[in-house]
Coordinates of C-alpha atoms and ligand atoms in Angstrom, one line a residue:
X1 CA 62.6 -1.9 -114.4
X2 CA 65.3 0.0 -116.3
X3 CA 66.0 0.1 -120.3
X4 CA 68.1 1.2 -122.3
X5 CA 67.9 2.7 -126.2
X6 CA 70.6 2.8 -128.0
X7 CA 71.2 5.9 -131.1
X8 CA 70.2 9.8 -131.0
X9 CA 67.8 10.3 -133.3
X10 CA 64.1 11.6 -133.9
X11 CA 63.9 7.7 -134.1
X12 CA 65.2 6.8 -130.6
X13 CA 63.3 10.0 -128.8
X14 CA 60.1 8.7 -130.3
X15 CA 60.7 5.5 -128.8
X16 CA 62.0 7.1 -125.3
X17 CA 58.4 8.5 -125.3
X18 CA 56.7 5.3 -126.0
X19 CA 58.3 3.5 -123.5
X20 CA 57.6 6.6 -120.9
X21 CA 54.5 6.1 -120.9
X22 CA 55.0 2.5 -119.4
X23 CA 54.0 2.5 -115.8
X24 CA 56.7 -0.4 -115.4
X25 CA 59.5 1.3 -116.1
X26 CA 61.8 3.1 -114.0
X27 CA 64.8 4.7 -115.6
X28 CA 65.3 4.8 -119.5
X29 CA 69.1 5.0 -120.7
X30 CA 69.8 6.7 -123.8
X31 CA 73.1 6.2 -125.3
X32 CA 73.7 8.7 -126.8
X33 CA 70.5 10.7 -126.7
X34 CA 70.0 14.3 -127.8
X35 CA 68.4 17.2 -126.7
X36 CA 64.8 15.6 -126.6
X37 CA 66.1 12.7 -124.8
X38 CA 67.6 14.4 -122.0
X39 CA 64.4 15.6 -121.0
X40 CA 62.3 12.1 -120.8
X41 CA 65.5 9.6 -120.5
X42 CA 69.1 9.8 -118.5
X43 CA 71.7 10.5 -121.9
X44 CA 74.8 8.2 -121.5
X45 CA 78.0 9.7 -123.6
X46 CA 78.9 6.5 -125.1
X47 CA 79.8 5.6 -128.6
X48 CA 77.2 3.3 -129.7
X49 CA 79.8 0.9 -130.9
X50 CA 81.8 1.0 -127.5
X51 CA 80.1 -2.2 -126.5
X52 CA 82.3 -3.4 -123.9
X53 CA 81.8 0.3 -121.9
X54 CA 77.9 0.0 -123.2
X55 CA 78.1 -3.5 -121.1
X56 CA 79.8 -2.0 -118.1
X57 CA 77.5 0.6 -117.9
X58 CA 74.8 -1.6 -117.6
X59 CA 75.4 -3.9 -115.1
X60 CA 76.6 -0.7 -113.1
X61 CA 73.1 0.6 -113.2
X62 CA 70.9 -2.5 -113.0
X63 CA 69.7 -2.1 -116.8
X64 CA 69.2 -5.9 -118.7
X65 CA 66.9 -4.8 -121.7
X66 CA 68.3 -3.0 -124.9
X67 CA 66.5 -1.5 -127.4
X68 CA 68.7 -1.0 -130.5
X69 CA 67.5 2.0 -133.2
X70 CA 70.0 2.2 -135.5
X71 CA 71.9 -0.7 -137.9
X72 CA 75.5 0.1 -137.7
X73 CA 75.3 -1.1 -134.1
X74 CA 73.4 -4.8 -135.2
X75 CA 75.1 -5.3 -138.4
X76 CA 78.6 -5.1 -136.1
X77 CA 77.2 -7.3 -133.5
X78 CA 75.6 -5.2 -130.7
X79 CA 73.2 -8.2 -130.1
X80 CA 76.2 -11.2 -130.6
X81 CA 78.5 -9.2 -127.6
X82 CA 75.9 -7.7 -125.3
X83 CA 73.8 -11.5 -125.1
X84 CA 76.8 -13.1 -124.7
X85 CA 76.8 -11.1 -121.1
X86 CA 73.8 -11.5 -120.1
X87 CA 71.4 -8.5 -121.6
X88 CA 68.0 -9.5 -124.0
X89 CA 68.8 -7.0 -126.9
X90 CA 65.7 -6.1 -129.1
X91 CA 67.3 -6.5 -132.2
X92 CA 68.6 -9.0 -134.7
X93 CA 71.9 -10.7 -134.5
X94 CA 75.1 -9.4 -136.6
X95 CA 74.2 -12.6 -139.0
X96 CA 70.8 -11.9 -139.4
X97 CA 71.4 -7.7 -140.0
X98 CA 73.2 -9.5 -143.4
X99 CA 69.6 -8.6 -145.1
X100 CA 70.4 -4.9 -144.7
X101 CA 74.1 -5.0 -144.4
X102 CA 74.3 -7.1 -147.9
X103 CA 72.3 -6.5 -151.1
X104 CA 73.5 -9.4 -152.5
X105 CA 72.6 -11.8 -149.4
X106 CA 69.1 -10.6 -149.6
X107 CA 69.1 -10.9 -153.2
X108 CA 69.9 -14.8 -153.2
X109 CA 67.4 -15.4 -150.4
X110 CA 64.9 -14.1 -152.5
X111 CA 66.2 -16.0 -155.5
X112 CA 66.3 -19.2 -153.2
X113 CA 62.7 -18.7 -151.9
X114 CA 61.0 -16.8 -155.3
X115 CA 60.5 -13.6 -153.5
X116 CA 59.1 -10.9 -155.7
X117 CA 61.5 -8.6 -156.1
X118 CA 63.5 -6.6 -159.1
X119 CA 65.8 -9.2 -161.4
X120 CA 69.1 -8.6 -160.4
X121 CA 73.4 -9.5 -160.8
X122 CA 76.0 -9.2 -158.2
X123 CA 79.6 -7.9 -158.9
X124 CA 82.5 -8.6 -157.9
X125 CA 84.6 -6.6 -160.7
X126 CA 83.7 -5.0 -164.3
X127 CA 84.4 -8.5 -166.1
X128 CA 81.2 -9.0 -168.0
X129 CA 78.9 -5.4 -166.6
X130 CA 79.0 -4.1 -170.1
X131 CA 77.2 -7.1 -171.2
X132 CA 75.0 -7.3 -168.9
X133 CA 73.9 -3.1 -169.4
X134 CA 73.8 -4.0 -173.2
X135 CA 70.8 -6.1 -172.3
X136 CA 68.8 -4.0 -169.9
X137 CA 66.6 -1.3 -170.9
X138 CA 66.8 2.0 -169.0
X139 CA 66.3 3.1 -166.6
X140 CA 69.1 0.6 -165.0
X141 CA 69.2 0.9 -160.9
X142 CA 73.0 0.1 -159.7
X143 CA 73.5 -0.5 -155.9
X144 CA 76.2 -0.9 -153.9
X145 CA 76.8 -3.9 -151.8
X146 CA 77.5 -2.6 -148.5
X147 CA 75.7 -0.3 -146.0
X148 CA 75.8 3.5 -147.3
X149 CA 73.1 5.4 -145.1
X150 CA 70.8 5.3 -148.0
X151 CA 73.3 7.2 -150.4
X152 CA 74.4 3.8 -152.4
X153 CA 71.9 3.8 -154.7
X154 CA 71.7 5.4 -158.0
X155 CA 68.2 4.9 -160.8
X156 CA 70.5 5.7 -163.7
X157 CA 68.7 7.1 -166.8
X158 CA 71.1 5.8 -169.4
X159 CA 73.2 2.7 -170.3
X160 CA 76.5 5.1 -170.2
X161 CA 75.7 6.5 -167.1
X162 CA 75.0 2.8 -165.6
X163 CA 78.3 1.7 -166.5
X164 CA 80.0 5.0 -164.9
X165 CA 78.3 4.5 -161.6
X166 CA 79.4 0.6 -161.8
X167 CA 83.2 2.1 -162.4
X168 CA 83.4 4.6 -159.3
X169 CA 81.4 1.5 -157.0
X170 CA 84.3 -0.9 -157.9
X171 CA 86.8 1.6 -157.8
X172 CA 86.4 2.2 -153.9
X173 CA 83.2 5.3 -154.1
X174 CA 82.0 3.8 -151.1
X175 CA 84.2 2.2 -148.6
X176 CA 81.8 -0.9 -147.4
X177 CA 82.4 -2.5 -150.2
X178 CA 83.4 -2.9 -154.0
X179 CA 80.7 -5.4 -155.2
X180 CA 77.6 -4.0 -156.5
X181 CA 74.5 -4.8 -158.5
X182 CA 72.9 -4.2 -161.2
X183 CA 69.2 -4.2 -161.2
X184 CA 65.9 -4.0 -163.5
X185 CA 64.0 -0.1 -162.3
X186 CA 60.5 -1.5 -161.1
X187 CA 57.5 1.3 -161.4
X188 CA 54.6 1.6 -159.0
X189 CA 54.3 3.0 -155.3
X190 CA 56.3 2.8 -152.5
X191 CA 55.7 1.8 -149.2
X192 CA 57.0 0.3 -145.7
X193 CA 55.7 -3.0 -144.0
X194 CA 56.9 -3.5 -140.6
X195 CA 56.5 -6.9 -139.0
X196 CA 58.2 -7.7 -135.3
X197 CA 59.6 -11.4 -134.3
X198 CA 60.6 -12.7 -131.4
X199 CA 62.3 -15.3 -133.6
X200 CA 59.5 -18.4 -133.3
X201 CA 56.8 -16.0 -134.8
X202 CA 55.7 -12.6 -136.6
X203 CA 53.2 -10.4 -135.5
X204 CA 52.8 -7.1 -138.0
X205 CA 53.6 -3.7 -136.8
X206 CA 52.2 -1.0 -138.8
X207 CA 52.9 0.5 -142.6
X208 CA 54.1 3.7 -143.3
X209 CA 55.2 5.7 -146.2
X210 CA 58.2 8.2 -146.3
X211 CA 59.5 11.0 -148.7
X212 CA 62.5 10.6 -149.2
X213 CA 63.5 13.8 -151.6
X214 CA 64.2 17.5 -150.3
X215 CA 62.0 19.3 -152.3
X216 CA 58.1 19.7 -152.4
X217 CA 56.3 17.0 -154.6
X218 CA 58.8 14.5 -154.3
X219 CA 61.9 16.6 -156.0
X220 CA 65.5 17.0 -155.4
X221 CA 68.2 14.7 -154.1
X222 CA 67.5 12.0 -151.8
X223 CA 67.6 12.2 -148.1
X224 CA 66.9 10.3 -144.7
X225 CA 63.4 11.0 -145.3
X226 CA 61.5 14.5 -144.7
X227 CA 58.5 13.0 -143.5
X228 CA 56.3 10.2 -143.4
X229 CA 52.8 9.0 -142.3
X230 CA 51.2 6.0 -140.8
X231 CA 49.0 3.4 -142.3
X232 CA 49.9 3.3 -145.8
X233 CA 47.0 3.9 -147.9
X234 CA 48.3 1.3 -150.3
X235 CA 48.8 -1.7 -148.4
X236 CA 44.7 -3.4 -149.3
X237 CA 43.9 -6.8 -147.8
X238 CA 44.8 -8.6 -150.7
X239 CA 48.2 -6.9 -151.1
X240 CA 49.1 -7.4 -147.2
X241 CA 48.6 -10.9 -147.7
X242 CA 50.7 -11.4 -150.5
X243 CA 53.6 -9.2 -148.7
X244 CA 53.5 -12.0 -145.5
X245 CA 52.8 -15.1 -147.7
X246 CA 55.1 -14.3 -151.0
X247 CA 58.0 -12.1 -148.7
X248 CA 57.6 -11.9 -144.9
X249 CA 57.2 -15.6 -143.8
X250 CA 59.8 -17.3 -146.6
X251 CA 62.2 -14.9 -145.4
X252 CA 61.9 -15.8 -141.9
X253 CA 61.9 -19.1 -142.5
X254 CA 64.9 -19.1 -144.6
X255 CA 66.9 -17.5 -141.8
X256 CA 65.9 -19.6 -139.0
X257 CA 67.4 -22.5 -141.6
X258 CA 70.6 -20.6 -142.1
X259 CA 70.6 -21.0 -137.7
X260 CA 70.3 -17.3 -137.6
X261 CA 66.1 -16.6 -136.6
X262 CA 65.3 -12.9 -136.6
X263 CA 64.1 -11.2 -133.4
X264 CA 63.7 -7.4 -133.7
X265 CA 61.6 -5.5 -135.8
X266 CA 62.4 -6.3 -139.8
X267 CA 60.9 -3.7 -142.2
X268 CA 60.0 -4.4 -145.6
X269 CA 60.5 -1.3 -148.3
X270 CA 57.7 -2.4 -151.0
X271 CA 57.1 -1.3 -154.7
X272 CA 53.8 -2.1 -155.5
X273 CA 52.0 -2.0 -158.9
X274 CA 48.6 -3.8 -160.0
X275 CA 47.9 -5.0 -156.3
X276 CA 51.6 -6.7 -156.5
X277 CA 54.2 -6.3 -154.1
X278 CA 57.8 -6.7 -154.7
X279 CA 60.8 -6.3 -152.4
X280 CA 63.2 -3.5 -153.0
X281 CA 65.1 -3.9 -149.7
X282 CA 64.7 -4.7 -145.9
X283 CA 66.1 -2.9 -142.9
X284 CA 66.6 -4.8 -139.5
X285 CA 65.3 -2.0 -137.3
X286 CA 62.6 0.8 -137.8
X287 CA 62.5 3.4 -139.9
X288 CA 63.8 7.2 -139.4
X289 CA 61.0 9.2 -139.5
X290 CA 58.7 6.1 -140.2
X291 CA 59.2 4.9 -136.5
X292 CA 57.8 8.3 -135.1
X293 CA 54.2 8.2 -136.9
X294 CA 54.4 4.3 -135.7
X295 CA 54.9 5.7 -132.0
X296 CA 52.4 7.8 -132.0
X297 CA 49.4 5.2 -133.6
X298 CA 50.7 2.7 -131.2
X299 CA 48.1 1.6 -128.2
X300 CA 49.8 -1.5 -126.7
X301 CA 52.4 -0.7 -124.1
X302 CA 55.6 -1.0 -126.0
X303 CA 57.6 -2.4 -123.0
X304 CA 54.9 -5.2 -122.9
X305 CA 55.8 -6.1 -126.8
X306 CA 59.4 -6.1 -125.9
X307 CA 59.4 -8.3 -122.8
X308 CA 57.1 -10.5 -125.0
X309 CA 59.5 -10.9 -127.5
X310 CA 62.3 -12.0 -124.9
X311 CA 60.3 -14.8 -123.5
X312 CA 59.5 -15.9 -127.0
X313 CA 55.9 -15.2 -126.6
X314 CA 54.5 -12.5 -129.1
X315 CA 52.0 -14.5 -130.4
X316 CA 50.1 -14.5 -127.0
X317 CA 49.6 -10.7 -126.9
X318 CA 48.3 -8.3 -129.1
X319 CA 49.3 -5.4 -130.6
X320 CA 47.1 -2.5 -131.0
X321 CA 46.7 0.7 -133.1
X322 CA 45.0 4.2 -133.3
X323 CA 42.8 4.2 -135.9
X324 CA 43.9 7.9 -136.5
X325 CA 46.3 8.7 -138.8
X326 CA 49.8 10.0 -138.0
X327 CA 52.1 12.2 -139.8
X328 CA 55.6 13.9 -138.8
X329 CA 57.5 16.6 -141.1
X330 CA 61.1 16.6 -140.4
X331 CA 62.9 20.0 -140.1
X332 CA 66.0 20.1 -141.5
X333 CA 68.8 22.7 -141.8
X334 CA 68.6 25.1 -144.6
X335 CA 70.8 23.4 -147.8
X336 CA 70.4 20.0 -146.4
X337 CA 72.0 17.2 -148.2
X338 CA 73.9 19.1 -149.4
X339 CA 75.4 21.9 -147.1
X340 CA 77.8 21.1 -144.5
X341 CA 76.3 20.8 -141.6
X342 CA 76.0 24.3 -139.3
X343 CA 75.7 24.6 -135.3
X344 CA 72.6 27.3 -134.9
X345 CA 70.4 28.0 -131.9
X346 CA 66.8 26.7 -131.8
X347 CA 65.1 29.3 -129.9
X348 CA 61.6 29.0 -128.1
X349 CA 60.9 24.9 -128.5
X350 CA 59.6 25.5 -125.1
X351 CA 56.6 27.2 -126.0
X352 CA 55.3 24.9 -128.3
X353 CA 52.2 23.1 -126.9
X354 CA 53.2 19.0 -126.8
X355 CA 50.9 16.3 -125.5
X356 CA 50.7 13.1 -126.5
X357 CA 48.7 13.4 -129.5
X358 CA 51.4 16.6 -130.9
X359 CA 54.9 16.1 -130.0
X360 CA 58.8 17.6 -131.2
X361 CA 60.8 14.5 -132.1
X362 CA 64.3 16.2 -131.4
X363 CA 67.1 14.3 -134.0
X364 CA 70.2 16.3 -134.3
X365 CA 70.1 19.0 -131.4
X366 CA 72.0 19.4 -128.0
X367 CA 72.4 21.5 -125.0
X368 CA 74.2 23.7 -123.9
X369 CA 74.3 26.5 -121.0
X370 CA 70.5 25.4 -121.1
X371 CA 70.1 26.6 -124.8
X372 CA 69.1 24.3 -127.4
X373 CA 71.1 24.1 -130.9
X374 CA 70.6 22.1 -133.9
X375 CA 73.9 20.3 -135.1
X376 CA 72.6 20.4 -138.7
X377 CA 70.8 17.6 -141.0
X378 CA 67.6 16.3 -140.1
X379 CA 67.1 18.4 -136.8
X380 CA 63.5 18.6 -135.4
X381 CA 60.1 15.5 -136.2
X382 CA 57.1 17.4 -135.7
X383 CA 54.4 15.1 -135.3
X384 CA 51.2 14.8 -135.0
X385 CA 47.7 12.3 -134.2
X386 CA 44.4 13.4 -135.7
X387 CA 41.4 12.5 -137.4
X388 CA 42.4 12.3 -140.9
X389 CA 45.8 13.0 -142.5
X390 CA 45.3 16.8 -143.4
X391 CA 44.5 17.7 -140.0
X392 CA 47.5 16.0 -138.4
X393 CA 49.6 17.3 -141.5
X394 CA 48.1 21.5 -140.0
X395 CA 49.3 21.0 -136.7
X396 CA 52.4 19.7 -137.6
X397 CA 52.7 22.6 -139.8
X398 CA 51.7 24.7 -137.0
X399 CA 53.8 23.6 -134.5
X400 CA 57.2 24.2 -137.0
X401 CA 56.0 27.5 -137.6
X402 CA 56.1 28.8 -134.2
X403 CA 59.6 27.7 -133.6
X404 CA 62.1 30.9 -133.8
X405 CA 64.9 29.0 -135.6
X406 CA 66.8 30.5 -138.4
X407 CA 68.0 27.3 -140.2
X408 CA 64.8 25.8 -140.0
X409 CA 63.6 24.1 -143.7
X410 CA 60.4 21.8 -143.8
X411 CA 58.0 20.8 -147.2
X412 CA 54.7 21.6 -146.3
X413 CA 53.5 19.3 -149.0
X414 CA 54.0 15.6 -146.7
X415 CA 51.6 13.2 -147.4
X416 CA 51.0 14.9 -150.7
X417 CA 49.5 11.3 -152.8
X418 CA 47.4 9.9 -149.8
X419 CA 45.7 13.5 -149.2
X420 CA 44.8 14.3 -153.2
X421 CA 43.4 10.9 -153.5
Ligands
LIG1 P1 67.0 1.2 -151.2 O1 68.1 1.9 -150.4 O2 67.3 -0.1 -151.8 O3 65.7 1.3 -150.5 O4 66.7 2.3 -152.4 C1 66.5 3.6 -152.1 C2 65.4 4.1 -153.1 O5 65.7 3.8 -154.4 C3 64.1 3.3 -152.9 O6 63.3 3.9 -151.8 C4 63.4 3.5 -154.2 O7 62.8 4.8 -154.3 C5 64.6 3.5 -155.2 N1 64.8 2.1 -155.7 C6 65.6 1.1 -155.2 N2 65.5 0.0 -156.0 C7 64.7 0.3 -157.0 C8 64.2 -0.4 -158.1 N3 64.6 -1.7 -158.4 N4 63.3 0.2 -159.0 C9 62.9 1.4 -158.7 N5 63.3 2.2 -157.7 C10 64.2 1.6 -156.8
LIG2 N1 63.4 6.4 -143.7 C1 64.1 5.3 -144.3 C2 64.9 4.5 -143.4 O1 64.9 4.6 -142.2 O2 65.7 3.6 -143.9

């Protein structure tokens, strides 16, 4: 059987390796891919929103499963078109990817269901935001409405600088959308709860916890994550069943009434404090880097899970996970988030020992004349499976050492909370 994965990220070539290692599958399609990709899956040059050529291509080469990594695709209806021809998509539909594409859809799901979450107000305009402010306490979170690749949201230390951030949202800052809103700052720990649906039922798949700044203990501006590691140390018994009985299951339910049932994998970013979770967001797809330590703990064939999902039938299989911990440490390019971005040769990634317990996510790199070069950003996922999470964190250290790469930046500090405790 072939497959297909669409997006190019550390992500996608995590996912490429999962499903290698399926004795059932012949050829694996990666549209677009990267350097990693090229080596495990056939890259396709095709703009992930090109659906129509996407769909050609696939008929062309006998290919009827998708695997979708990335939202922009769903939330503009990869799933909707592709179905429509024929191909099972592993993904949610463009009106179900409304709980990531819109703050303020998720927000009155929540309202309409009592999900825990952060009290909240949409805008449309500035007609009554100073009001509002006036009765918040800092520190005030604003958000914009629309999808902004994790850059749309600002924890705002003062009223003043509340209302400013409100202003440049509504005046066009991002250009998804004017609306915003305005939300209460909720303290405690973060984490990530996957679940996966094949839109009659949920089965869970995995937690994971991410750093999301550029600098060593948790400092800096905010990026697409530096690392991350799998299970969350946070997510007890008694908190996992409040996340699926208080968030999971009433939001599932209340899109299969809306005639939209979600099938795909829908992850849950928690804040929890006292043993109680509440929602800060959801994402229709996995995380990037939370989807490579997922790869890596995962036992059951990930083919199997997919196909399962098609025929409606998850609840008849099980999933299972390493009981090892994972970990991955992204390597970015030197002045990431901040720098523009800088073609630079990676030199010697093919002397660095990978198995499938120690493996090179590749993100943004690409070939050329058979040399490998970072494009800049989040470049390289080293990642690792081991006993406990210090060892994994050494070998990824190790194996980011011994790459010859000029631009290479990494914090050596991942996993930082669960490893101190
Ligand atoms: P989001 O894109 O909604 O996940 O927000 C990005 C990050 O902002 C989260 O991972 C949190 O660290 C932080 N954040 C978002 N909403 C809140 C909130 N209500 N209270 C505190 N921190 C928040
Ligand atoms: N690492 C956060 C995300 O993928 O949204």
């Amino acid at each position: 059987m072939n497959i297909a994965v669409i997006g190019s990220g550390g992500r996608e070539h995590s996912v490429c390796f999962k499903l290698r290692q399926s004795k059932k599958i012949n050829k694996i399609f990666c549209f677009p891919g990267n350097a990693g990709t090229s080596k495990i899956a056939q890259n396709v040059d095709i703009d992930v929103l090109n659906f129509k050529d996407i769909s050609n291509f696939l008929k062309k080469n006998n290919t009827k499963i998708v695997f979708v990594g990335p939202e922009v695709p769903l939330v503009n209806g990869i799933k909707d078109y592709l179905e429509k021809k024929g191909f099972f998509i592993f993904g949610p539909s463009k009106a179900a990817s409304r709980l990531e594409k819109s703050k303020s859809f998720t927000k009155s799901l929540c309202k309409k269901y009592k999900i825990p979450t952060a009290d909240y107000k949409s805008f449309n305009s500035m007609k009554g935001v100073k009001k509002y402010i006036d009765n918040m306490s800092a520190p005030i979170v604003i958000k914009a409405d629309g999808l902004a690749s994790g850059k749309g949201v600002f924890i705002c230390k003062n009223k003043k600088a509340a209302l400013q951030k409100c202003k440049a949202i509504n005046k066009g800052k991002f250009k998804s959308s004017k609306k915003f809103i305005i939300e209460e700052f909720l303290s405690g720990e973060e984490a990530s709860y996957f679940i996966l649906s094949d839109g009659k039922s949920y089965k869970f798949f995995g937690t994971a916890q991410d750093h999301k700044r550029i600098g060593e203990g948790d400092t800096g501006p905010n990026t697409g994550g530096m690392g991350a590691y799998s299970p969350s140390n946070i997510i007890n018994e008694q908190v996992e069943e409040k996340v699926k009985k208080q968030i999971i299951e009433p939001t599932l339910i209340g899109l299969k009434k809306m005639g939209c049932p979600f099938v795909g994998v829908l992850y849950a970013g928690l804040i929890i404090k006292d043993n109680q979770p509440k929602l800060i967001e959801y994402n229709i797809r996995l995380g990037d880097p939370e989807c490579q330590v997922l790869m890596m703990r995962l036992k059951t064939d990930l083919l199997k899970i997919i196909l399962a999902c098609k025929n409606k039938q998850i609840n008849k299989i099980a999933i299972n996970w390493s009981k090892k911990k994972a970990m991955t440490i992204v390597a970015s390019s030197k002045g990431y988030p901040n720098k523009k971005d800088q073609i630079s040769e990676i030199k010697n990634l093919e002397n660095i020992k990978i198995n499938n317990n120690q493996y090179i996510f590749h993100a943004a790199t690409f070939k050329k004349n058979n040399k490998i070069y970072s494009s800049g950003g989040r470049v390289l996922n080293s990642t690792a499976l081991n006993k406990d999470l210090r060892s994994a964190r050494n070998v990824c250290i190790k194996m980011l050492k011994k790459i010859n790469w000029k631009e290479k930046y990494f914090r050596k500090d991942i996993g930082w909370r669960a490893i101190n405790s």
